[in-house]
Short mmCIF file of C-alpha atoms in Angstrom, two decimals:
data_model
loop_
_atom_site.label_atom_id
_atom_site.label_comp_id
_atom_site.label_asym_id
_atom_site.label_seq_id
_atom_site.Cartn_x
_atom_site.Cartn_y
_atom_site.Cartn_z
CA UNK A 1 187.70 89.27 15.59
CA UNK A 2 187.47 86.21 13.32
CA UNK A 3 184.45 84.18 14.45
CA UNK A 4 186.30 80.86 14.31
CA UNK A 5 189.25 82.14 16.35
CA UNK A 6 186.85 83.90 18.69
CA UNK A 7 184.91 80.71 19.37
CA UNK A 8 188.14 78.77 19.84
CA UNK A 9 189.38 81.38 22.30
CA UNK A 10 186.15 81.24 24.31
CA UNK A 11 186.36 77.45 24.42
CA UNK A 12 190.01 77.48 25.48
CA UNK A 13 189.33 80.07 28.18
CA UNK A 14 186.43 78.00 29.49
CA UNK A 15 188.65 74.91 29.58
CA UNK A 16 191.26 76.84 31.56
CA UNK A 17 188.63 77.97 34.06
CA UNK A 18 187.36 74.40 34.39
CA UNK A 19 190.88 73.06 34.98
CA UNK A 20 191.54 75.57 37.77
CA UNK A 21 188.15 74.94 39.39
CA UNK A 22 188.59 71.16 39.25
CA UNK A 23 192.05 71.44 40.82
CA UNK A 24 190.64 73.48 43.71
CA UNK A 25 187.68 71.13 44.25
CA UNK A 26 189.77 67.97 44.16
CA UNK A 27 191.76 69.08 47.18
CA UNK A 28 195.09 68.78 45.38
CA UNK A 29 195.22 72.53 44.85
CA UNK A 30 197.41 73.58 41.96
CA UNK A 31 200.21 71.08 42.61
CA UNK A 32 199.54 69.27 39.33
CA UNK A 33 199.81 72.15 36.90
CA UNK A 34 200.40 70.22 33.66
CA UNK A 35 196.83 70.44 32.37
CA UNK A 36 196.50 74.05 33.51
CA UNK A 37 199.70 75.10 31.75
CA UNK A 38 198.54 73.30 28.60
CA UNK A 39 195.27 75.25 28.71
CA UNK A 40 197.14 78.53 29.24
CA UNK A 41 199.37 77.76 26.25
CA UNK A 42 196.28 77.16 24.12
CA UNK A 43 194.68 80.46 25.17
CA UNK A 44 197.92 82.34 24.55
CA UNK A 45 198.38 80.77 21.12
CA UNK A 46 194.89 81.83 20.07
CA UNK A 47 195.44 85.36 21.38
CA UNK A 48 198.57 85.64 19.25
CA UNK A 49 196.55 84.67 16.16
CA UNK A 50 194.16 87.51 16.88
CA UNK A 51 196.85 90.07 17.70
CA UNK A 52 200.28 89.42 16.15
CA UNK A 53 201.80 92.41 17.93
CA UNK A 54 201.05 90.63 21.21
CA UNK A 55 203.34 87.84 20.01
CA UNK A 56 206.19 90.31 19.46
CA UNK A 57 205.51 91.97 22.80
CA UNK A 58 205.62 88.55 24.48
CA UNK A 59 209.00 87.75 22.93
CA UNK A 60 210.36 91.16 23.94
CA UNK A 61 209.08 90.66 27.48
CA UNK A 62 210.65 87.22 27.82
CA UNK A 63 213.96 88.54 26.48
CA UNK A 64 214.07 91.31 29.06
CA UNK A 65 213.00 89.00 31.89
CA UNK A 66 215.87 86.66 31.03
CA UNK A 67 218.31 89.59 30.87
CA UNK A 68 217.11 90.90 34.23
CA UNK A 69 217.37 87.47 35.84
CA UNK A 70 220.91 87.07 34.53
CA UNK A 71 221.77 90.56 35.85
CA UNK A 72 220.36 89.73 39.30
CA UNK A 73 222.36 86.51 39.34
CA UNK A 74 225.57 88.11 38.14
CA UNK A 75 225.53 90.67 40.96
CA UNK A 76 224.14 88.20 43.53
CA UNK A 77 221.22 90.49 44.32
CA UNK A 78 218.92 87.60 45.22
CA UNK A 79 221.35 86.37 47.87
CA UNK A 80 221.37 89.76 49.60
CA UNK A 81 217.61 89.67 50.21
CA UNK A 82 216.61 87.90 53.45
CA UNK A 83 214.32 84.89 53.03
CA UNK A 84 210.99 85.18 54.81
CA UNK A 85 211.30 88.90 55.53
CA UNK A 86 207.91 90.40 54.67
CA UNK A 87 209.12 93.98 54.86
CA UNK A 88 212.10 93.42 52.59
CA UNK A 89 215.05 95.79 52.35
CA UNK A 90 215.43 99.32 50.99
CA UNK A 91 216.47 99.15 47.34
CA UNK A 92 219.14 101.75 48.12
CA UNK A 93 220.78 99.41 50.66
CA UNK A 94 220.63 96.44 48.30
CA UNK A 95 222.23 98.52 45.54
CA UNK A 96 225.11 99.40 47.87
CA UNK A 97 225.59 95.76 48.89
CA UNK A 98 225.60 94.59 45.27
CA UNK A 99 227.63 97.60 44.08
CA UNK A 100 225.17 98.44 41.30
CA UNK A 101 223.45 101.74 40.38
CA UNK A 102 220.30 102.25 42.42
CA UNK A 103 218.35 103.56 39.43
CA UNK A 104 219.26 100.47 37.41
CA UNK A 105 218.24 98.15 40.24
CA UNK A 106 214.92 99.99 40.61
CA UNK A 107 214.12 99.37 36.94
CA UNK A 108 215.02 95.69 37.14
CA UNK A 109 213.08 95.13 40.36
CA UNK A 110 209.97 96.82 38.99
CA UNK A 111 209.87 94.74 35.81
CA UNK A 112 210.50 91.49 37.68
CA UNK A 113 207.93 92.37 40.35
CA UNK A 114 205.27 92.83 37.66
CA UNK A 115 205.73 89.15 36.72
CA UNK A 116 205.74 87.81 40.29
CA UNK A 117 209.51 87.46 40.55
CA UNK A 118 210.39 89.73 43.51
CA UNK A 119 207.89 92.16 45.02
CA UNK A 120 207.79 95.73 46.31
CA UNK A 121 206.15 95.65 49.78
CA UNK A 122 206.26 99.45 49.78
CA UNK A 123 207.79 102.09 47.51
CA UNK A 124 211.58 101.89 47.51
CA UNK A 125 211.71 98.41 49.08
CA UNK A 126 212.24 94.95 47.60
CA UNK A 127 211.51 91.49 48.97
CA UNK A 128 211.41 87.89 47.81
CA UNK A 129 208.36 86.10 46.49
CA UNK A 130 208.00 82.32 46.68
CA UNK A 131 209.31 82.17 43.12
CA UNK A 132 212.42 84.30 43.59
CA UNK A 133 213.23 82.66 46.94
CA UNK A 134 213.31 79.26 45.23
CA UNK A 135 216.29 80.48 43.19
CA UNK A 136 218.17 81.02 46.46
CA UNK A 137 217.08 77.81 48.15
CA UNK A 138 217.76 75.76 45.01
CA UNK A 139 220.98 77.04 43.43
CA UNK A 140 220.57 74.66 40.48
CA UNK A 141 217.64 76.79 39.30
CA UNK A 142 219.83 79.88 39.15
CA UNK A 143 222.56 77.85 37.43
CA UNK A 144 220.01 76.82 34.80
CA UNK A 145 218.89 80.41 34.29
CA UNK A 146 222.47 81.69 33.99
CA UNK A 147 223.32 78.99 31.44
CA UNK A 148 220.18 79.85 29.50
CA UNK A 149 221.13 83.53 29.39
CA UNK A 150 224.88 83.20 28.84
CA UNK A 151 225.08 80.16 26.56
CA UNK A 152 221.77 78.80 25.26
CA UNK A 153 220.26 82.11 24.14
CA UNK A 154 223.42 83.33 22.34
CA UNK A 155 223.82 79.95 20.61
CA UNK A 156 220.17 80.02 19.54
CA UNK A 157 220.60 83.48 18.02
CA UNK A 158 223.73 82.19 16.27
CA UNK A 159 221.70 79.50 14.48
CA UNK A 160 221.29 81.40 11.21
CA UNK A 161 225.01 82.19 11.00
CA UNK A 162 225.85 78.59 11.90
CA UNK A 163 223.65 77.34 9.06
CA UNK A 164 225.12 79.76 6.55
CA UNK A 165 228.77 79.28 7.49
CA UNK A 166 228.55 75.67 8.72
CA UNK A 167 230.17 76.56 12.03
CA UNK A 168 229.12 75.67 15.57
CA UNK A 169 228.70 78.12 18.42
CA UNK A 170 231.83 78.11 20.61
CA UNK A 171 231.16 76.80 24.12
CA UNK A 172 233.91 76.32 26.69
CA UNK A 173 232.84 72.84 27.82
CA UNK A 174 236.00 72.55 29.92
CA UNK A 175 234.87 75.40 32.16
CA UNK A 176 233.81 74.27 35.63
CA UNK A 177 231.03 76.85 35.53
CA UNK A 178 229.63 75.40 32.30
CA UNK A 179 230.02 71.83 33.56
CA UNK A 180 227.96 72.74 36.63
CA UNK A 181 225.31 74.73 34.79
CA UNK A 182 224.74 72.42 31.80
CA UNK A 183 223.15 69.52 33.75
CA UNK A 184 221.08 72.03 35.73
CA UNK A 185 219.72 73.50 32.52
CA UNK A 186 218.84 70.11 31.04
CA UNK A 187 217.19 69.08 34.30
CA UNK A 188 215.13 72.29 34.30
CA UNK A 189 214.07 71.75 30.69
CA UNK A 190 213.01 68.22 31.63
CA UNK A 191 212.11 65.38 29.32
CA UNK A 192 214.96 62.96 30.16
CA UNK A 193 213.63 61.20 33.27
CA UNK A 194 213.56 57.45 32.62
CA UNK A 195 212.15 56.46 36.03
CA UNK A 196 208.82 55.32 34.56
CA UNK A 197 210.66 53.25 31.95
CA UNK A 198 212.76 51.45 34.56
CA UNK A 199 209.64 50.79 36.65
CA UNK A 200 208.28 48.59 33.85
CA UNK A 201 211.12 46.08 34.19
CA UNK A 202 210.48 42.78 35.96
CA UNK A 203 213.39 43.09 38.37
CA UNK A 204 212.36 40.12 40.50
CA UNK A 205 212.81 37.78 37.54
CA UNK A 206 216.55 38.51 37.66
CA UNK A 207 216.97 36.89 41.08
CA UNK A 208 219.11 33.78 40.58
CA UNK A 209 217.58 31.47 43.17
CA UNK A 210 220.19 30.27 45.65
CA UNK A 211 223.03 31.47 43.44
CA UNK A 212 224.92 34.76 43.65
CA UNK A 213 222.89 37.98 43.48
CA UNK A 214 221.93 39.06 39.98
CA UNK A 215 223.92 42.07 38.82
CA UNK A 216 222.55 45.25 37.22
CA UNK A 217 225.11 47.62 35.69
CA UNK A 218 224.08 51.26 35.23
CA UNK A 219 226.32 52.65 32.48
CA UNK A 220 226.90 56.39 32.39
CA UNK A 221 223.76 57.34 34.28
CA UNK A 222 223.59 60.21 36.78
CA UNK A 223 225.19 59.53 40.15
CA UNK A 224 222.62 58.03 42.55
CA UNK A 225 220.96 60.22 45.15
CA UNK A 226 218.73 59.33 48.07
CA UNK A 227 216.13 60.96 50.26
CA UNK A 228 214.21 63.79 48.66
CA UNK A 229 215.98 63.48 45.33
CA UNK A 230 213.77 62.90 42.35
CA UNK A 231 214.11 61.84 38.76
CA UNK A 232 216.86 59.88 37.08
CA UNK A 233 219.46 60.46 39.82
CA UNK A 234 217.20 58.81 42.41
CA UNK A 235 215.99 55.91 40.25
CA UNK A 236 218.90 53.51 40.76
CA UNK A 237 219.09 54.18 44.49
CA UNK A 238 215.36 53.45 44.81
CA UNK A 239 215.75 50.23 42.81
CA UNK A 240 218.63 49.09 45.01
CA UNK A 241 216.60 49.82 48.13
CA UNK A 242 213.54 47.92 46.92
CA UNK A 243 215.41 44.90 45.48
CA UNK A 244 217.86 43.72 48.16
CA UNK A 245 218.59 40.45 46.34
CA UNK A 246 220.08 42.29 43.36
CA UNK A 247 223.52 43.90 43.13
CA UNK A 248 223.71 47.32 41.46
CA UNK A 249 226.87 48.81 39.97
CA UNK A 250 226.96 52.40 38.68
CA UNK A 251 229.71 53.16 36.17
CA UNK A 252 230.38 56.89 35.83
CA UNK A 253 232.58 58.59 33.27
CA UNK A 254 233.39 61.52 35.55
CA UNK A 255 237.07 62.48 35.14
CA UNK A 256 237.62 62.49 38.90
CA UNK A 257 236.62 60.06 41.60
CA UNK A 258 233.00 60.64 42.66
CA UNK A 259 232.13 61.82 46.14
CA UNK A 260 231.11 59.08 48.59
CA UNK A 261 227.71 57.77 47.63
CA UNK A 262 224.94 57.17 50.17
CA UNK A 263 224.77 53.56 51.29
CA UNK A 264 221.57 51.63 50.75
CA UNK A 265 220.11 49.75 53.69
CA UNK A 266 221.12 46.56 51.86
CA UNK A 267 224.67 47.65 50.93
CA UNK A 268 224.01 46.48 47.39
CA UNK A 269 225.01 49.61 45.46
CA UNK A 270 228.54 50.48 44.34
CA UNK A 271 229.97 53.25 42.13
CA UNK A 272 233.04 52.89 39.92
CA UNK A 273 234.76 55.01 37.31
CA UNK A 274 234.78 53.82 33.70
CA UNK A 275 235.67 55.89 30.65
CA UNK A 276 232.96 56.18 28.03
CA UNK A 277 233.31 53.70 25.18
CA UNK A 278 235.91 51.47 26.83
CA UNK A 279 235.22 47.71 26.79
CA UNK A 280 232.78 46.57 29.46
CA UNK A 281 234.69 44.62 32.12
CA UNK A 282 231.68 43.26 34.04
CA UNK A 283 230.78 40.24 31.94
CA UNK A 284 228.24 38.41 34.11
CA UNK A 285 225.52 41.04 34.57
CA UNK A 286 221.89 40.18 34.00
CA UNK A 287 221.09 43.70 32.79
CA UNK A 288 223.14 46.57 31.44
CA UNK A 289 221.35 49.92 31.70
CA UNK A 290 222.67 52.36 29.12
CA UNK A 291 221.54 55.70 30.60
CA UNK A 292 223.89 58.32 29.25
CA UNK A 293 224.42 61.16 31.72
CA UNK A 294 223.46 64.64 30.57
CA UNK A 295 226.68 66.04 32.03
CA UNK A 296 228.50 64.93 28.87
CA UNK A 297 228.28 67.27 25.88
CA UNK A 298 229.17 64.73 23.15
CA UNK A 299 226.46 64.31 20.46
CA UNK A 300 223.91 61.64 21.37
CA UNK A 301 224.53 59.46 18.30
CA UNK A 302 228.28 59.34 18.92
CA UNK A 303 227.85 58.36 22.57
CA UNK A 304 225.28 55.65 21.85
CA UNK A 305 227.36 54.05 19.08
CA UNK A 306 230.45 54.14 21.30
CA UNK A 307 228.70 52.37 24.19
CA UNK A 308 226.86 49.83 22.03
CA UNK A 309 230.18 48.79 20.47
CA UNK A 310 231.73 48.59 23.94
CA UNK A 311 229.02 46.10 24.99
CA UNK A 312 228.87 44.04 21.81
CA UNK A 313 231.41 41.53 23.10
CA UNK A 314 229.78 40.90 26.50
CA UNK A 315 226.34 40.54 24.95
CA UNK A 316 227.72 38.10 22.38
CA UNK A 317 229.35 36.02 25.13
CA UNK A 318 226.40 36.24 27.53
CA UNK A 319 223.27 35.66 25.42
CA UNK A 320 221.02 35.80 28.50
CA UNK A 321 222.07 39.37 29.25
CA UNK A 322 219.75 42.23 28.31
CA UNK A 323 220.86 45.77 27.54
CA UNK A 324 218.27 48.49 28.19
CA UNK A 325 219.00 51.70 26.30
CA UNK A 326 216.97 54.68 27.55
CA UNK A 327 217.04 57.91 25.60
CA UNK A 328 214.97 61.06 25.11
CA UNK A 329 213.51 61.06 21.61
CA UNK A 330 212.58 63.64 19.04
CA UNK A 331 208.92 62.55 18.87
CA UNK A 332 206.90 62.37 15.70
CA UNK A 333 204.28 65.15 15.47
CA UNK A 334 201.26 64.24 17.56
CA UNK A 335 202.87 61.13 19.09
CA UNK A 336 202.92 62.69 22.57
CA UNK A 337 200.86 65.47 24.21
CA UNK A 338 201.67 68.99 22.94
CA UNK A 339 203.39 70.12 26.16
CA UNK A 340 205.64 67.02 26.07
CA UNK A 341 206.50 67.55 22.42
CA UNK A 342 207.23 71.23 23.01
CA UNK A 343 209.78 70.46 25.72
CA UNK A 344 211.30 67.66 23.64
CA UNK A 345 211.76 69.98 20.67
CA UNK A 346 213.13 72.75 22.87
CA UNK A 347 215.70 70.31 24.22
CA UNK A 348 216.46 68.98 20.72
CA UNK A 349 217.09 72.43 19.25
CA UNK A 350 219.26 73.41 22.21
CA UNK A 351 221.41 70.32 21.66
CA UNK A 352 221.57 70.98 17.93
CA UNK A 353 222.76 74.56 18.50
CA UNK A 354 225.22 73.71 21.28
CA UNK A 355 226.81 70.42 20.20
CA UNK A 356 225.84 70.21 16.54
CA UNK A 357 223.41 67.28 16.83
CA UNK A 358 219.98 66.90 18.39
CA UNK A 359 218.03 63.90 19.66
CA UNK A 360 217.15 60.92 17.50
CA UNK A 361 213.72 59.75 16.36
CA UNK A 362 212.60 56.28 17.42
CA UNK A 363 213.34 54.84 13.98
CA UNK A 364 216.80 56.43 13.90
CA UNK A 365 217.53 54.91 17.31
CA UNK A 366 216.40 51.44 16.21
CA UNK A 367 218.46 51.72 13.00
CA UNK A 368 221.47 52.72 15.08
CA UNK A 369 221.14 49.56 17.19
CA UNK A 370 220.75 47.40 14.08
CA UNK A 371 223.99 48.83 12.66
CA UNK A 372 226.11 47.36 15.47
CA UNK A 373 227.35 43.88 14.53
CA UNK A 374 230.37 41.62 14.15
CA UNK A 375 231.15 38.74 11.81
CA UNK A 376 228.73 36.33 13.47
CA UNK A 377 225.75 38.47 14.40
CA UNK A 378 224.69 41.76 15.88
CA UNK A 379 222.48 43.69 18.23
CA UNK A 380 218.72 43.62 17.78
CA UNK A 381 215.84 45.36 19.54
CA UNK A 382 213.69 42.78 21.32
CA UNK A 383 211.34 45.12 23.19
CA UNK A 384 210.27 48.75 23.33
CA UNK A 385 209.22 50.45 26.55
CA UNK A 386 207.19 53.65 26.56
CA UNK A 387 205.86 55.78 29.40
CA UNK A 388 202.74 57.96 29.28
CA UNK A 389 203.32 61.69 28.84
CA UNK A 390 207.00 61.17 28.10
CA UNK A 391 209.29 61.43 25.08
CA UNK A 392 211.74 58.94 26.63
CA UNK A 393 211.92 55.40 25.23
CA UNK A 394 213.54 52.23 26.52
CA UNK A 395 214.88 49.69 24.04
CA UNK A 396 215.57 46.12 25.16
CA UNK A 397 218.59 44.87 23.20
CA UNK A 398 220.20 41.44 22.84
CA UNK A 399 222.85 39.86 20.65
CA UNK A 400 221.51 37.65 17.88
CA UNK A 401 223.48 35.29 15.65
CA UNK A 402 223.10 35.67 11.89
CA UNK A 403 221.32 32.66 10.41
CA UNK A 404 223.26 31.67 7.30
CA UNK A 405 221.69 29.68 4.48
CA UNK A 406 223.43 26.40 3.65
CA UNK A 407 223.22 23.92 0.83
#
């Protein structure tokens, strides 16, 4: 063992032990796993340096785990297992229910059980673990896994051919199955939650005294959710609840009318349909939030340019209005913690392979804003909002007149 790598490995292992011990002592248990996962990643990376075959074995293991998870989902095996049943069911009975070969199911169950996904309470029986049960209780997790296996992984393996032949991987974006699974996958990958960005806004300053309520237009963001919902879909609902003197309008580009949205206690949230890139018809808003929903598969640059042009006129006419563009970035190396950058780059490559274009860097995003103009002026970035441990940025944008030299 190389002494440098050996010392690094010992240090990383000690850090991992310290992280787990501190989590237990603090009383929060292992609910905040970010630092622990980062330490595990460091230990694993060092182990791979010492034993390259372990790296190949890890890749082979992950490939088979994904294949087994897709197989379990395809034949609905997880749904046949009762939740909370310690004794489980005989594998033979489950095989009959799912109409799959018992010997095949035994092999899949054993491999998955060795990683904590499913368990064998006794020989010949299978039962849920907390992990596998979550894929039944939260169908979006299984949707994400199925999309990863059926679409993301094949497109990733097509990357070399796509580069050589300049052709994109064919995805049936019109399929209802794909339209359901795609947002679930992006949500599972993470890295697009702009809640912390929106929290930095001074919403109270938008109250117009005794005049009509200030208006906030959410353009293309995820449909609002209430209650236990988290992330971007809950952000606007929470803002509407906590700022009763403001009026919130969500504009969705869904092709069909959205399902009835939950009412806020202040009745100050409304949802309307508006096609992406069409001229903005609400001209008196104080703030336009440009939060492009992940359910759309159009390249990021195309969507941003389309919406910025659609809002150029209203921002030119209403100079007091502010447009906040939130977007996941492709971060510069070292600009964010390693685990944040890893997820951002995973998301970026997935987009590149699936739709032909990944995320933008901060400078590319600013340059894109600066490129939107008319004969009298154009859009300029007046503020930048960042959140800790996040690759999402918020750009405050206004219209500015071009100052022409005279004389």
